[in-house]
Every structure is written in C-alpha cells, then in structure tokens.
mmCIF file of C-alpha atoms and ligand atoms in Angstrom:
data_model
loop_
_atom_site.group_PDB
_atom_site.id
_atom_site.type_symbol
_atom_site.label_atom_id
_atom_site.label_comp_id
_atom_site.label_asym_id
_atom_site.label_seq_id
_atom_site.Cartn_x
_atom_site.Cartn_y
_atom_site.Cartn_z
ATOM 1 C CA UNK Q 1346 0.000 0.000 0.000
ATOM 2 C CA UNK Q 1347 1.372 3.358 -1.179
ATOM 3 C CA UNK Q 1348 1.389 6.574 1.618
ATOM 4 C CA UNK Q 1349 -1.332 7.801 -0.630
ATOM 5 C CA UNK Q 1350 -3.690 5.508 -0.166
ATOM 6 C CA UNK Q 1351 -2.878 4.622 3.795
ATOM 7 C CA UNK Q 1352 -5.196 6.153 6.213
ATOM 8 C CA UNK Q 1353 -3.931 8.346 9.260
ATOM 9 C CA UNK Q 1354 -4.467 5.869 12.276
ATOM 10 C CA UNK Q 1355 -2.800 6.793 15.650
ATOM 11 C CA UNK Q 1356 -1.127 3.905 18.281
ATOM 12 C CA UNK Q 1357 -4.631 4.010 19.534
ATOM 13 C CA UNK Q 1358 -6.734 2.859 16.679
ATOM 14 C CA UNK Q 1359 -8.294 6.733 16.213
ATOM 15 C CA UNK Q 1360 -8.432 8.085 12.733
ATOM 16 C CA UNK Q 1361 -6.887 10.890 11.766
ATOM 17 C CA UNK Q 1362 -9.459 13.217 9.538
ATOM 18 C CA UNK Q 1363 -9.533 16.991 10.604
ATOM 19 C CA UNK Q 1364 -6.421 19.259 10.588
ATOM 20 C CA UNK Q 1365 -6.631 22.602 11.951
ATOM 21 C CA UNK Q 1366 -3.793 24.736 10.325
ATOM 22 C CA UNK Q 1367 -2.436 27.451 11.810
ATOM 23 C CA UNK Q 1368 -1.582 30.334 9.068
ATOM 24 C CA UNK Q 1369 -0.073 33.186 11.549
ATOM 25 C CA UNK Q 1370 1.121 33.352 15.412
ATOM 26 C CA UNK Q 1371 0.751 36.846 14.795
ATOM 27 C CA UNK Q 1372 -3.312 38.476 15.848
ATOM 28 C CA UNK Q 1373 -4.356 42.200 15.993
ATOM 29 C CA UNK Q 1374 -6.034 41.148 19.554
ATOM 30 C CA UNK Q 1375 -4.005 40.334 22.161
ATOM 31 C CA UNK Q 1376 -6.925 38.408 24.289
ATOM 32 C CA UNK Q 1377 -5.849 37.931 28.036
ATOM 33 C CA UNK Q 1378 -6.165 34.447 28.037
ATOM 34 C CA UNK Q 1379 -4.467 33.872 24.972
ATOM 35 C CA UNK Q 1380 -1.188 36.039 24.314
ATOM 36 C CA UNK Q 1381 0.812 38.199 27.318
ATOM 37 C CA UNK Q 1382 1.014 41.810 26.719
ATOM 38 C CA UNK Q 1383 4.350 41.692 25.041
ATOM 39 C CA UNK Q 1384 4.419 39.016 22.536
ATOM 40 C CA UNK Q 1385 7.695 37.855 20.201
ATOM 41 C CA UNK Q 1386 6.507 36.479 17.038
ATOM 42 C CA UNK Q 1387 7.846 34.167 14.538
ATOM 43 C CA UNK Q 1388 10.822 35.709 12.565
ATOM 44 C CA UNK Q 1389 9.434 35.578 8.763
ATOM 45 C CA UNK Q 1390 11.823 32.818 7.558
ATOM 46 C CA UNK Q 1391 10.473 30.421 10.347
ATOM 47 C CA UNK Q 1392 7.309 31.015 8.847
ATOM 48 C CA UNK Q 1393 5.777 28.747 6.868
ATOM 49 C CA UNK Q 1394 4.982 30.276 2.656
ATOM 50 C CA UNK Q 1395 1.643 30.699 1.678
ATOM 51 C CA UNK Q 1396 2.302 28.017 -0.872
ATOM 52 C CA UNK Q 1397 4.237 26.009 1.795
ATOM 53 C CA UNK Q 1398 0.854 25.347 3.597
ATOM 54 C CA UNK Q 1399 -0.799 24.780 0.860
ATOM 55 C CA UNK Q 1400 1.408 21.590 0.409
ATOM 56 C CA UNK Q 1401 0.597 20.721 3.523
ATOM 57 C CA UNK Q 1402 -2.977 20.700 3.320
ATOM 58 C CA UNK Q 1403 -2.599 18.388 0.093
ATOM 59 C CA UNK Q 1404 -0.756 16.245 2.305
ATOM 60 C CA UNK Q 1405 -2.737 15.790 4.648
ATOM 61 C CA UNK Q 1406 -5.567 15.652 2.213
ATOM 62 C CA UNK Q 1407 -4.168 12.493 0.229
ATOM 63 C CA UNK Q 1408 -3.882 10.769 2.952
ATOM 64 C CA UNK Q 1409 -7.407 10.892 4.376
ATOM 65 C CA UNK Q 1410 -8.115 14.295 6.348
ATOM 66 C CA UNK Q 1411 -11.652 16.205 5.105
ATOM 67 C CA UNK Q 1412 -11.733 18.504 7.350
ATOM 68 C CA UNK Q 1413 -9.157 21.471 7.443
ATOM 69 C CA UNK Q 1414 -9.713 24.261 10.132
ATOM 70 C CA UNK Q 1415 -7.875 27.523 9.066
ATOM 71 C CA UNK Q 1416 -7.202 29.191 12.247
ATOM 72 C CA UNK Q 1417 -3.852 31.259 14.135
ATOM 73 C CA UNK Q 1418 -3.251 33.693 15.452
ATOM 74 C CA UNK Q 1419 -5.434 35.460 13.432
ATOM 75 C CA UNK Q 1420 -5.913 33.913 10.284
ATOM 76 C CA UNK Q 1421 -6.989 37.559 8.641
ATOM 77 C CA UNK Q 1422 -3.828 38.906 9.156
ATOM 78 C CA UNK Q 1423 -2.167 36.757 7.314
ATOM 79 C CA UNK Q 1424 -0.753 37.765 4.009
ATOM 80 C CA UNK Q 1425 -2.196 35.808 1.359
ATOM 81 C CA UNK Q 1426 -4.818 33.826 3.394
ATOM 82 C CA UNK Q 1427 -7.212 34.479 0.624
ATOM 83 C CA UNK Q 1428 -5.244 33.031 -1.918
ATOM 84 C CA UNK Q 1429 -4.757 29.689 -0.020
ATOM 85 C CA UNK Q 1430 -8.753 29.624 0.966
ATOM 86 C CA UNK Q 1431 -9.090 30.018 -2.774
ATOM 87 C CA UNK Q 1432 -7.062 26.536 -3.770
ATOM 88 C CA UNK Q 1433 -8.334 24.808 -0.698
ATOM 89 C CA UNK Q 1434 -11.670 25.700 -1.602
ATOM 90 C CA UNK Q 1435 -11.168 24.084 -4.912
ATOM 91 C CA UNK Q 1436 -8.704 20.937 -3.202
ATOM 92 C CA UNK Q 1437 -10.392 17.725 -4.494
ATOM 93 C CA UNK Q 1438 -10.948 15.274 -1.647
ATOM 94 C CA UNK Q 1439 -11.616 17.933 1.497
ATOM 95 C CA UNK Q 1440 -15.122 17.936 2.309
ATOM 96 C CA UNK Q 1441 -14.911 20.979 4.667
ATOM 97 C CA UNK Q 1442 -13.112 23.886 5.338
ATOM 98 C CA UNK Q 1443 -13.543 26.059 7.804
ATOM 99 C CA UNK Q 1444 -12.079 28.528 9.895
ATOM 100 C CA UNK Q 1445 -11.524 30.599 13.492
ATOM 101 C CA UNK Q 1446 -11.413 34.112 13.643
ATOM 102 C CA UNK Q 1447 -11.597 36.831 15.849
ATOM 103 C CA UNK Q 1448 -13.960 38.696 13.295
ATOM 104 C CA UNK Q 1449 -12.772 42.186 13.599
ATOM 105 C CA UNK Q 1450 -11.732 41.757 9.847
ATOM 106 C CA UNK Q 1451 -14.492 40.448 8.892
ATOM 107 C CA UNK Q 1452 -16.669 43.279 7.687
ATOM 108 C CA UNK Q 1453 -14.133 43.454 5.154
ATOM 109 C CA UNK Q 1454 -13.632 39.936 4.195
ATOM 110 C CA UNK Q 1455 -16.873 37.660 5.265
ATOM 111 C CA UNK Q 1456 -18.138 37.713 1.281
ATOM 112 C CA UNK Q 1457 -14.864 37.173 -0.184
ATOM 113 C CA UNK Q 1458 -13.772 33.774 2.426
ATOM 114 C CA UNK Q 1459 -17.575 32.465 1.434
ATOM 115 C CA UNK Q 1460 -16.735 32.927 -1.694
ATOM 116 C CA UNK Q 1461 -13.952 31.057 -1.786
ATOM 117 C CA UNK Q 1462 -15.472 27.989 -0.310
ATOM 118 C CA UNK Q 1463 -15.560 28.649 3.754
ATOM 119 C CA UNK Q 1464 -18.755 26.838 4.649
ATOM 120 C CA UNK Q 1465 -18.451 27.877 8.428
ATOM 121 C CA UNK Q 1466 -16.939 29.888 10.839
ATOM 122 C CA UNK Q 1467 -16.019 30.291 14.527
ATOM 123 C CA UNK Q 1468 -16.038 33.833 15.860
ATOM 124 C CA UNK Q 1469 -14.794 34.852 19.068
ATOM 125 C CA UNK Q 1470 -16.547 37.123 21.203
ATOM 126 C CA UNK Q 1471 -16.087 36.965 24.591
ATOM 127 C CA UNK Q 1472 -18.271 40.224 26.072
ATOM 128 C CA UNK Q 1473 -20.802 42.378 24.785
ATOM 129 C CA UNK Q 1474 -19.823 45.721 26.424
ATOM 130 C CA UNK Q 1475 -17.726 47.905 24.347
ATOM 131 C CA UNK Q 1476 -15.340 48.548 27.376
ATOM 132 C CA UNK Q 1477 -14.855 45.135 28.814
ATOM 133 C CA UNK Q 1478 -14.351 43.859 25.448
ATOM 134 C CA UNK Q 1479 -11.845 46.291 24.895
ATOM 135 C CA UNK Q 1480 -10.193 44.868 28.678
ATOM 136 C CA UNK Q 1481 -10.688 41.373 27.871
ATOM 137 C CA UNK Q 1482 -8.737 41.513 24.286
ATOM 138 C CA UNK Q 1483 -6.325 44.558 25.032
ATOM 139 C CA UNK Q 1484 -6.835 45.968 21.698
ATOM 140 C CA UNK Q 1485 -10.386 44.917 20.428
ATOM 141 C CA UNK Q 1486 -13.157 46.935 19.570
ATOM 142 C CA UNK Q 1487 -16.348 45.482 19.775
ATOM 143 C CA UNK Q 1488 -18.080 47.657 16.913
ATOM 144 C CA UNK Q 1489 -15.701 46.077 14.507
ATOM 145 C CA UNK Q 1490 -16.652 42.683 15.812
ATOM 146 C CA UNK Q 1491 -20.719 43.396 15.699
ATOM 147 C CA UNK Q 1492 -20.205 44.541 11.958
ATOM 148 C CA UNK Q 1493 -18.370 41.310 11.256
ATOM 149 C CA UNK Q 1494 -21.228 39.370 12.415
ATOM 150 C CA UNK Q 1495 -23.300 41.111 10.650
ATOM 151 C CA UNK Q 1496 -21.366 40.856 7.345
ATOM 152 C CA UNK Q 1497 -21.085 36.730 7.749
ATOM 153 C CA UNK Q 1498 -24.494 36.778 8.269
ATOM 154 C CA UNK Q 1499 -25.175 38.218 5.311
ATOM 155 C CA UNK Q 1500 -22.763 36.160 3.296
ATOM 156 C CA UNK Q 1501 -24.581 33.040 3.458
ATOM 157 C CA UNK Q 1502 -22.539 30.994 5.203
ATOM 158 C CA UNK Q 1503 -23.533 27.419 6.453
ATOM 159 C CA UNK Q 1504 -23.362 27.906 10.112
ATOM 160 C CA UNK Q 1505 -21.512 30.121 12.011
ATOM 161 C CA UNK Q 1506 -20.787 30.012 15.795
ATOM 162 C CA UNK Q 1507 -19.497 31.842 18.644
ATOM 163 C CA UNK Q 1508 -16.626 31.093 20.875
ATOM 164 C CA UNK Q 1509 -16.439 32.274 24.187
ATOM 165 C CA UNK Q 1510 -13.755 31.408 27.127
ATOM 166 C CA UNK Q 1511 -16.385 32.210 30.149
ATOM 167 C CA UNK Q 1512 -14.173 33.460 32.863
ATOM 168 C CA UNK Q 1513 -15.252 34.352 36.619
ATOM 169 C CA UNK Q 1514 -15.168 38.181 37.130
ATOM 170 C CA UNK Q 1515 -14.785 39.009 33.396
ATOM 171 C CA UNK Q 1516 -17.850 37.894 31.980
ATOM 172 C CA UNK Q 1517 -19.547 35.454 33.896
ATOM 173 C CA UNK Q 1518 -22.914 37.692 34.084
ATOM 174 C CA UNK Q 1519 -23.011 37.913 30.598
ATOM 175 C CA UNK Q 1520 -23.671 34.325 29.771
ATOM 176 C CA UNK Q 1521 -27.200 34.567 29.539
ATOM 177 C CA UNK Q 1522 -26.941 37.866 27.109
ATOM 178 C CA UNK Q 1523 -24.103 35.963 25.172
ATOM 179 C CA UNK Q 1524 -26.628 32.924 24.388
ATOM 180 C CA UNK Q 1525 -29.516 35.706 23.549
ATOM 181 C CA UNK Q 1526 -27.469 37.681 21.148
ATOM 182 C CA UNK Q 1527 -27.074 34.155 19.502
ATOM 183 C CA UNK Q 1528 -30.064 32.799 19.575
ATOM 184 C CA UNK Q 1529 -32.098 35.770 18.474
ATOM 185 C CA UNK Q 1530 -29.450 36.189 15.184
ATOM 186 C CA UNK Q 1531 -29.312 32.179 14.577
ATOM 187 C CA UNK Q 1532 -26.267 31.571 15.533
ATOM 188 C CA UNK Q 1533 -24.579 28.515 17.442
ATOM 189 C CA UNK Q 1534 -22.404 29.566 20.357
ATOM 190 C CA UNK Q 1535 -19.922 27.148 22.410
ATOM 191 C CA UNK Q 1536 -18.297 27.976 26.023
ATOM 192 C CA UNK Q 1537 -14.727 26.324 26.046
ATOM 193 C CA UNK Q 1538 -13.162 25.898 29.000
ATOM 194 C CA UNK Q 1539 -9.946 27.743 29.878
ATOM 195 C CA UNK Q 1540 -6.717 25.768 28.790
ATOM 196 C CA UNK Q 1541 -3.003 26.420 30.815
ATOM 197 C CA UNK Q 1542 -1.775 27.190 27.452
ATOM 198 C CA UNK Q 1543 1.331 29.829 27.792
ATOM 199 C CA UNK Q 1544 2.525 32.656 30.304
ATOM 200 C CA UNK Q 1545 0.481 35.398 30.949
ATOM 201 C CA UNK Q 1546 0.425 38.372 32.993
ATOM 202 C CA UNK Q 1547 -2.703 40.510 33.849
ATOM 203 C CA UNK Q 1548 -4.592 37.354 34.165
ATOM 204 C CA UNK Q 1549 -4.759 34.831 36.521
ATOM 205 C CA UNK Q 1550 -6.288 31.398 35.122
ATOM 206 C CA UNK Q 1551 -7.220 30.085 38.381
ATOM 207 C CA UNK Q 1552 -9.310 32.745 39.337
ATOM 208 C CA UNK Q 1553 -11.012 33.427 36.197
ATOM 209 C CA UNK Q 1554 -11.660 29.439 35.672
ATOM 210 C CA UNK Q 1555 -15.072 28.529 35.359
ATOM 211 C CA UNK Q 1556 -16.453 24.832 34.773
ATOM 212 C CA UNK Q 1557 -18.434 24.015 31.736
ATOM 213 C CA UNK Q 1558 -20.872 22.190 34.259
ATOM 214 C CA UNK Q 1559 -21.228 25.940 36.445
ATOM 215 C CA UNK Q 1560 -21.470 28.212 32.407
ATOM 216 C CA UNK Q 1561 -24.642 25.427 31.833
ATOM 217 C CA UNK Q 1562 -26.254 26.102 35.053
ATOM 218 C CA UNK Q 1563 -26.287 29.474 34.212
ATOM 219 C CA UNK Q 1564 -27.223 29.205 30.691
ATOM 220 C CA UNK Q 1565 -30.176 27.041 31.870
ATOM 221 C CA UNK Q 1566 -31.375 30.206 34.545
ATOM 222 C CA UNK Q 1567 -32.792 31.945 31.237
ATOM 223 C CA UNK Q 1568 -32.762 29.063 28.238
ATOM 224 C CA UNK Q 1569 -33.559 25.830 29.142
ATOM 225 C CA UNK Q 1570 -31.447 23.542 27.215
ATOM 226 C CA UNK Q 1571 -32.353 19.820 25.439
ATOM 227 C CA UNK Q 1572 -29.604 17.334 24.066
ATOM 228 C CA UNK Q 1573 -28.851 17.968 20.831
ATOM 229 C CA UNK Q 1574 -28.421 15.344 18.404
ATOM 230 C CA UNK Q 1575 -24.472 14.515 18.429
ATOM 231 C CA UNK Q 1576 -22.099 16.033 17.014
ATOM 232 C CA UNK Q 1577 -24.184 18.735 16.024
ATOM 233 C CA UNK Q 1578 -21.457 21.097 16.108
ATOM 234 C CA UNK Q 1579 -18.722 18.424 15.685
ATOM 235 C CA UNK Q 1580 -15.183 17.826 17.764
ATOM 236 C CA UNK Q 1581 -15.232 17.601 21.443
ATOM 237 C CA UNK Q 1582 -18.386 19.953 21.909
ATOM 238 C CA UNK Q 1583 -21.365 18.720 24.330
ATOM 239 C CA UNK Q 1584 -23.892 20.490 22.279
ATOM 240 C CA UNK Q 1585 -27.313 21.362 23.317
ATOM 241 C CA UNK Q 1586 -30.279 23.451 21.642
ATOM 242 C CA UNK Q 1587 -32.138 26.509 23.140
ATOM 243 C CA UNK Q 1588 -35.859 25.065 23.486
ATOM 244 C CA UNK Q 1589 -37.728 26.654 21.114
ATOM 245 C CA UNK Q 1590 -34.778 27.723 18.743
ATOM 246 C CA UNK Q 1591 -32.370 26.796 16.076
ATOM 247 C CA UNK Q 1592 -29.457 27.687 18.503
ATOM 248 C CA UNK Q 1593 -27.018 24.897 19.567
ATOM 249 C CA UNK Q 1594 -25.098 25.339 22.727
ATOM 250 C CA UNK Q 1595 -22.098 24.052 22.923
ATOM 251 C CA UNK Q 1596 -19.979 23.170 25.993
ATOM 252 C CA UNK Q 1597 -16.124 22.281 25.036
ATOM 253 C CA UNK Q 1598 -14.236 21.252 28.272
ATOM 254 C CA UNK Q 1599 -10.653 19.943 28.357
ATOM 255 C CA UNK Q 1600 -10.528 20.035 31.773
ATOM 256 C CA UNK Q 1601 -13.540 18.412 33.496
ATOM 257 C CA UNK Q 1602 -15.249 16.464 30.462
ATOM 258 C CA UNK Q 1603 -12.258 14.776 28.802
ATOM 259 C CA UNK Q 1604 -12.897 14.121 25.447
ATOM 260 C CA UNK Q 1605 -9.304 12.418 23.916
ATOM 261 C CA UNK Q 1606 -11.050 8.782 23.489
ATOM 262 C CA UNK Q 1607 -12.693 10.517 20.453
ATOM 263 C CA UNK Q 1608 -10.186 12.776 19.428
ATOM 264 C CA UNK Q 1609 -9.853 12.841 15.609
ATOM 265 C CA UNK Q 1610 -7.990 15.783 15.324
ATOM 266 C CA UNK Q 1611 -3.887 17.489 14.595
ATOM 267 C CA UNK Q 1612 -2.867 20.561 14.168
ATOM 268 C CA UNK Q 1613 0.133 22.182 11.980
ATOM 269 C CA UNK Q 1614 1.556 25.574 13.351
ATOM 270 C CA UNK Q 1615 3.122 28.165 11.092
ATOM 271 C CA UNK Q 1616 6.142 27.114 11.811
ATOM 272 C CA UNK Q 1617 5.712 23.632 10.777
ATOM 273 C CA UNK Q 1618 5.250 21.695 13.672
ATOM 274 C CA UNK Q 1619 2.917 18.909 13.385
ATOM 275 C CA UNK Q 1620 1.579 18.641 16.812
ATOM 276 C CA UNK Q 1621 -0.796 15.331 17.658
ATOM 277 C CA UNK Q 1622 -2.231 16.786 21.153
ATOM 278 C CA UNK Q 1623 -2.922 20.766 22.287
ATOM 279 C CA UNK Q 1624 -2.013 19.521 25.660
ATOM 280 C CA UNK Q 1625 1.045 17.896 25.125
ATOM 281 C CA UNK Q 1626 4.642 19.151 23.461
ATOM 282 C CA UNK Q 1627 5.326 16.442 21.607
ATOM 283 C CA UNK Q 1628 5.866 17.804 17.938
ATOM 284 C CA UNK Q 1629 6.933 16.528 14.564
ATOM 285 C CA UNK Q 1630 9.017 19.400 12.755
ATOM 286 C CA UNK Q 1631 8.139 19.595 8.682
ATOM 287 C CA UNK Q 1632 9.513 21.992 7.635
ATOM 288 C CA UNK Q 1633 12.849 20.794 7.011
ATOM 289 C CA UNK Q 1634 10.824 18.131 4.964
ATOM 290 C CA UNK Q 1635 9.048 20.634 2.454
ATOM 291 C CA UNK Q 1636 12.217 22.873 1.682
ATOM 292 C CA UNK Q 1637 14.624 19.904 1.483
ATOM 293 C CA UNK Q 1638 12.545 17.433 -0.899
ATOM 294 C CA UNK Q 1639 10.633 20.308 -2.847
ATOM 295 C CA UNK Q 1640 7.864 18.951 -4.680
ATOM 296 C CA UNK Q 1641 8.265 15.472 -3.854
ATOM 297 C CA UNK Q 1642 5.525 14.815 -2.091
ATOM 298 C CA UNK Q 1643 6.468 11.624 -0.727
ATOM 299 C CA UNK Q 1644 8.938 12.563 2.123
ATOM 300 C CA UNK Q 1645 6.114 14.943 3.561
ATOM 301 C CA UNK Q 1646 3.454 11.884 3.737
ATOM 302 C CA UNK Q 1647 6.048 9.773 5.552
ATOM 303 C CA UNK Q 1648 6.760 12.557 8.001
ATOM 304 C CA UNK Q 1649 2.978 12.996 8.430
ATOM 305 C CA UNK Q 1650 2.854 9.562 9.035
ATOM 306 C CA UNK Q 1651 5.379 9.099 11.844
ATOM 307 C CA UNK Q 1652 4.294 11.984 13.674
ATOM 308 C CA UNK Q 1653 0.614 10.651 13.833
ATOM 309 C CA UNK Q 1654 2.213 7.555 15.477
ATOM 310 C CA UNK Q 1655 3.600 10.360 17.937
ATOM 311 C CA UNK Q 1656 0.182 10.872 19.074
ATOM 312 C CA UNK Q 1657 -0.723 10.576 23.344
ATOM 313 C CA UNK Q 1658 -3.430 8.890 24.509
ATOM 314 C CA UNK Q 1659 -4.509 12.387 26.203
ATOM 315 C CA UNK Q 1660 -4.235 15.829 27.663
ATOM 316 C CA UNK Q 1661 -3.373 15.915 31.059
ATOM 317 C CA UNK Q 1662 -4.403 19.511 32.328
ATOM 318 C CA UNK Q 1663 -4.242 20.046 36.424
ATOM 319 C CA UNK Q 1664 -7.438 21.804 36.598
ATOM 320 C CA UNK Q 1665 -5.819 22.340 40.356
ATOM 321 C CA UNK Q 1666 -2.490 23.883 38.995
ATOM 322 C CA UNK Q 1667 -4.331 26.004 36.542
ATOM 323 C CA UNK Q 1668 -2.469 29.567 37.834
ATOM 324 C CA UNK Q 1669 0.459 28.560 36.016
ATOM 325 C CA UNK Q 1670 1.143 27.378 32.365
ATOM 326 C CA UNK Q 1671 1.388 23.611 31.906
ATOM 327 C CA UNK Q 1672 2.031 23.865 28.490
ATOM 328 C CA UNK Q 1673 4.899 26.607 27.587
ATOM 329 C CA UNK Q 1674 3.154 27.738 23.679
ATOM 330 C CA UNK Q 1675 0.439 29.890 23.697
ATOM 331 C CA UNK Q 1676 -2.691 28.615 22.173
ATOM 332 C CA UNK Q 1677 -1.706 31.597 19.439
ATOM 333 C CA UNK Q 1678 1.385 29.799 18.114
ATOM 334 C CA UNK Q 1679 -0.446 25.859 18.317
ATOM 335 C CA UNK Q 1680 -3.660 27.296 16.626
ATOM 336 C CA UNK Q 1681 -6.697 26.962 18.518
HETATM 337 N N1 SAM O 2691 -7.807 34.539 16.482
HETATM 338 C C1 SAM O 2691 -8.838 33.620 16.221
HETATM 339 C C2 SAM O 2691 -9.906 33.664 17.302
HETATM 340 O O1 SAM O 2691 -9.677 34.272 18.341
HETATM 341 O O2 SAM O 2691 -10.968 33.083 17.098
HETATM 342 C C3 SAM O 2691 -8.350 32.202 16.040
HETATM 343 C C4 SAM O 2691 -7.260 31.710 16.936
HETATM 344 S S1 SAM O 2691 -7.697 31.569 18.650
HETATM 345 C C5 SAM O 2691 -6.213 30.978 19.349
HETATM 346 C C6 SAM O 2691 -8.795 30.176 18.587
HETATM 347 C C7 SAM O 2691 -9.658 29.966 19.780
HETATM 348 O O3 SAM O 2691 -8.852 29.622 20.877
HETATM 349 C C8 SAM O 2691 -10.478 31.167 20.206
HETATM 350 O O4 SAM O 2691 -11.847 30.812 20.249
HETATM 351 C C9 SAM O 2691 -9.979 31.488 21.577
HETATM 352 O O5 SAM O 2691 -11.007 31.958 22.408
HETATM 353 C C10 SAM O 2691 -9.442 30.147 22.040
HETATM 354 N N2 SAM O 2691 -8.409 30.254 23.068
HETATM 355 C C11 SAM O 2691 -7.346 31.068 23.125
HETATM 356 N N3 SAM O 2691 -6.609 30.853 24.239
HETATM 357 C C12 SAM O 2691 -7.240 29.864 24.920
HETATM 358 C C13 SAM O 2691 -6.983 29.180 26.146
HETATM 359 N N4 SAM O 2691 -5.938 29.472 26.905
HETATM 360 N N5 SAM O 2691 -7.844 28.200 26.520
HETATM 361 C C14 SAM O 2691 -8.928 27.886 25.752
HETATM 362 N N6 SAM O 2691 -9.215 28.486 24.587
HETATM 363 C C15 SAM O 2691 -8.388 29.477 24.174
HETATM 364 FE FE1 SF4 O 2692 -5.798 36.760 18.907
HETATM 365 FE FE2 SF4 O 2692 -7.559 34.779 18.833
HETATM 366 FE FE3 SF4 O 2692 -5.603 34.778 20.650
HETATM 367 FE FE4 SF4 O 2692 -7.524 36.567 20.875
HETATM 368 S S1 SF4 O 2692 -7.768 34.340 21.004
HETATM 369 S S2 SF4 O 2692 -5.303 36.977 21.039
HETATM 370 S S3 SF4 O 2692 -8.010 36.981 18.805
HETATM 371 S S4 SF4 O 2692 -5.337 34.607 18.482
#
C-alpha cells in the first residue's frame, strides 16, 4: 500500500481526519487568556509560505483528512490567506473547510472567504460591552466585531458560531446575554473551558476558571437547554439546543469532560510543527521536509505519518495547577 492511499491511524486505533492549520502566530487582539502583553513572534523565515501550507494541506488531504480548520493567530492577518482559501476551496478530496477568527476583519472579508469555499466559521466574542471587550482583548473593539457578524451573516454561510472562554469576574454575568445575542441572530455559540496554554500576565487562570458544568447552570437560569443530536457542532463539543430555537449550545471542556477517546484531530503551526495533542509538546518538525525534498511529495506523507504515530493517549491539564502554564506555547502559536 502506497502513503497515498494509507489512512492516518494513531497507536490508539483513532483516525486521523480533521487538521486545523495554523496560518499566523501573529493576531491584531491580544486576548488575556491567549497572548501576554508583550508578545515575540515568529521571525518571517520560520514562517511557513503561503504556498508552503498549501502543500501541507494536500498532504494531509491524500492521505485521508476532510476537514481542514484555518485558524492562528489570526488567520486575517495573514498575508495571502485568501489566496490559499481560494485553492483549498477548490482541493479535491476535502469535504470541509472552515475557519476561526476573531472577526474584527471580517466586515471586510466575510463575502470574499464564502466565496472562496468557507462553509463555516467560529467567531470569538467573549463580552458584549464595548469597554470590557476592549479589557478582555487589550486591543479589540467590539463595533468592529458586531459589523463582522453582521457581514457573515449576510454572506450566506452554512453555520456560524461563537466562541467564548467564560471566565469568573470578566464575563460570567453575561452568559445569559451571550446565548440571547445568539439565539435571536441564529447563531450557534460554544463555552470552552480555559486551557493552561502559555505565560500570561494581567490574568490569573485560576481565578477566572469557570467549569463548563457551572457556564450550563447558568445558561439554563434563562434558556432551558435539550440534548442535541451529536455532534451537532462536531469535535469535542457537548452540544445542546435553546428550546424553542435553532441555537445549539455548545460546551467544550478539556478540563472536566475529557474528550481524547474521540479525538480525531492534529494541528500544523506556522512554523511547521505537526503537533498530535494541544495539551502535550510532543511535535513533529516539517519543515525541514518541504524545503529539502521540494515537490516530492512523498517525504512529507512519511513525516505525516510518523508523527501521527507520535500521538498521546490524552491531555493531562491540572485543573488544580491552573495559575500557572502547563504547556509553555500559547494557544496563538499551536492554533486553537
Ligand atoms: N484569532 C482567532 C480567534 O480568536 O478566534 C483564532 C485563533 S484563537 C487561538 C482560537 C480559539 O482559541 C479562540 O476561540 C480562543 O477563544 C481560544 N483560546 C485562546 N486561548 C485559549 C486558552 N488558553 N484556553 C482555551 N481556549 C483558548
Ligand atoms: Fe488573537 Fe484569537 Fe488569541 Fe484573541 S484568542 S489573542 S483573537 S489569536
């Protein structure tokens, strides 16, 4: 059997069929759970080229991923993410792509990423007050946000859902308005629970960390909630629906719901690191495989190959140590 026709199956029987690919460590947010205040990027020839990636993605494609996440940093700051959407979009084999953004870019782009074949989208939006957005992402204005919203919404897109990182004294009283704002525009929205990904300062983890199980109980004060079918939202979510609504709620929670048994997932930084588990530092470096073979594809689907046998059974997160980082990248370079 030929690496093109071999399936990605890790030590533990799971197959291997969504990639989320990170295009850029670099964001025009700087989100206090995410990045510290001072970040050093990627120096440009550690980067990975636009048309680097986009050998990646074949890669990965030929040998049995459909799903490709295009996420960051911030994907839409990425110099020539349009371009690669536009050949993925047309990649024979990938059944979805998709993509993570912050959406302050998006009034700009939302039409021209539909049209290139994005058939959903995660936004993040972690607080509906102008100024405690602006706290919460350093940078951020909301307005910008809102309008992107708006602009996906109007570009037809399949399904698009909101991300939000509840966190105790930040925005825990605005769960209930978070799940209204969806549910009265039609939009999906998923609390994820706060990872130990990278060293911040101006935020302490342990403090702000709230469990999925307390973010449902106070979802369910003002919208009662009924199981969704599964996988309604797909990956590790626990998805729900607002009664009486097209509104799926999701609950994503590395910490006190593990979820690795069904884990089907990699994910390729900029840089080139293959990297089986967010929780873990294992790491399979490509990049010295695409600029020493060139367009051979061959040494790339090996190299995919072994580090998908690199793959860990699970995370382990302390949810008791969560103050400090357990896991030295931010979840800006690993692509979240
Ligand atoms: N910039 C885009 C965005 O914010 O949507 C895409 C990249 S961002 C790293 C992807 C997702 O990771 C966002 O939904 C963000 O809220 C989430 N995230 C960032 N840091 C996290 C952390 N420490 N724990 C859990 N989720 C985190
Ligand atoms: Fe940027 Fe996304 Fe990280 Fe916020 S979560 S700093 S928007 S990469």
């Amino acid at each position: 059997m030929t690496a093109d026709a071999s399936p990605l199956v890790d030590p533990f029987g799971r197959s291997v069929d969504y990639l989320r690919l990170s295009v850029t460590d670099r964001c025009d947010l700087r989100c206090v759970y995410c990045m510290s205040e001072e970040m050093e990027f990627l120096p440009r020839s550690e980067i990975l080229a636009i048309e680097e990636l986009e050998r990646v993605a074949r890669s990965f494609v030929s040998l049995g991923v459909r799903k490709i996440r295009i996420t960051g940093g911030e994907p839409l700051v990425r110099q020539g993410v349009l371009k690669l959407l536009d050949s993925l979009g047309q990649l024979p084999g990938l059944d979805e792509l998709v993509m993570t953004t912050n959406g302050a870019q998006l009034g700009r782009y939302a039409e021209r990423i539909r049209a290139a074949g994005v058939r959903r989208l995660n936004i993040s939006l972690d607080s509906l007050d102008p100024e405690r957005f602006h706290r919460i992402t350093r940078t951020g204005r909301l307005h910008r946000v809102l309008d992107g919203i708006e602009a996906a919404r109007d570009a037809g897109f399949d399904r698009l859902r909101l991300n939000v990182i509840a966190m105790r004294g930040r925005n825990d009283d605005e769960i209930p308005d978070l799940v209204e704002f969806a549910t009265h525009r039609g939009l999906d929205i998923s609390f994820i629970e706060e990872m130990p990904m990278g060293a911040l300062d101006g935020h302490d983890r342990g403090e702000a960390f709230m469990s999925s199980d307390e973010v449902r109980a106070e979802v369910e004060r003002t919208h009662p909630l009924a199981r969704a079918e599964p996988k309604a939202l797909g990956g590790p979510s626990r998805d729900y629906r607002v009664a009486g609504s097209n509104t799926r709620v999701g609950f994503i929670s590395p910490h006190s719901h593990n979820f690795c048994a069904s884990c089907n997932r990699v994910r390729v930084t900029v840089d080139g690191m293959l990297m089986p588990c967010l929780g873990r530092e294992q790491a399979t470096d490509l990049r010295p495989v695409l600029r020493d073979y060139g367009d051979d594809p061959e040494p790339l689907h090996m190299a995919i190959q072994a580090g998908i046998q690199r793959k860990p059974e699970s995370h382990v997160f302390d949810a008791s140590a969560l103050s400090g980082a357990q896991v030295v990248r931010f979840m800006s370079v690993t692509g979240g």
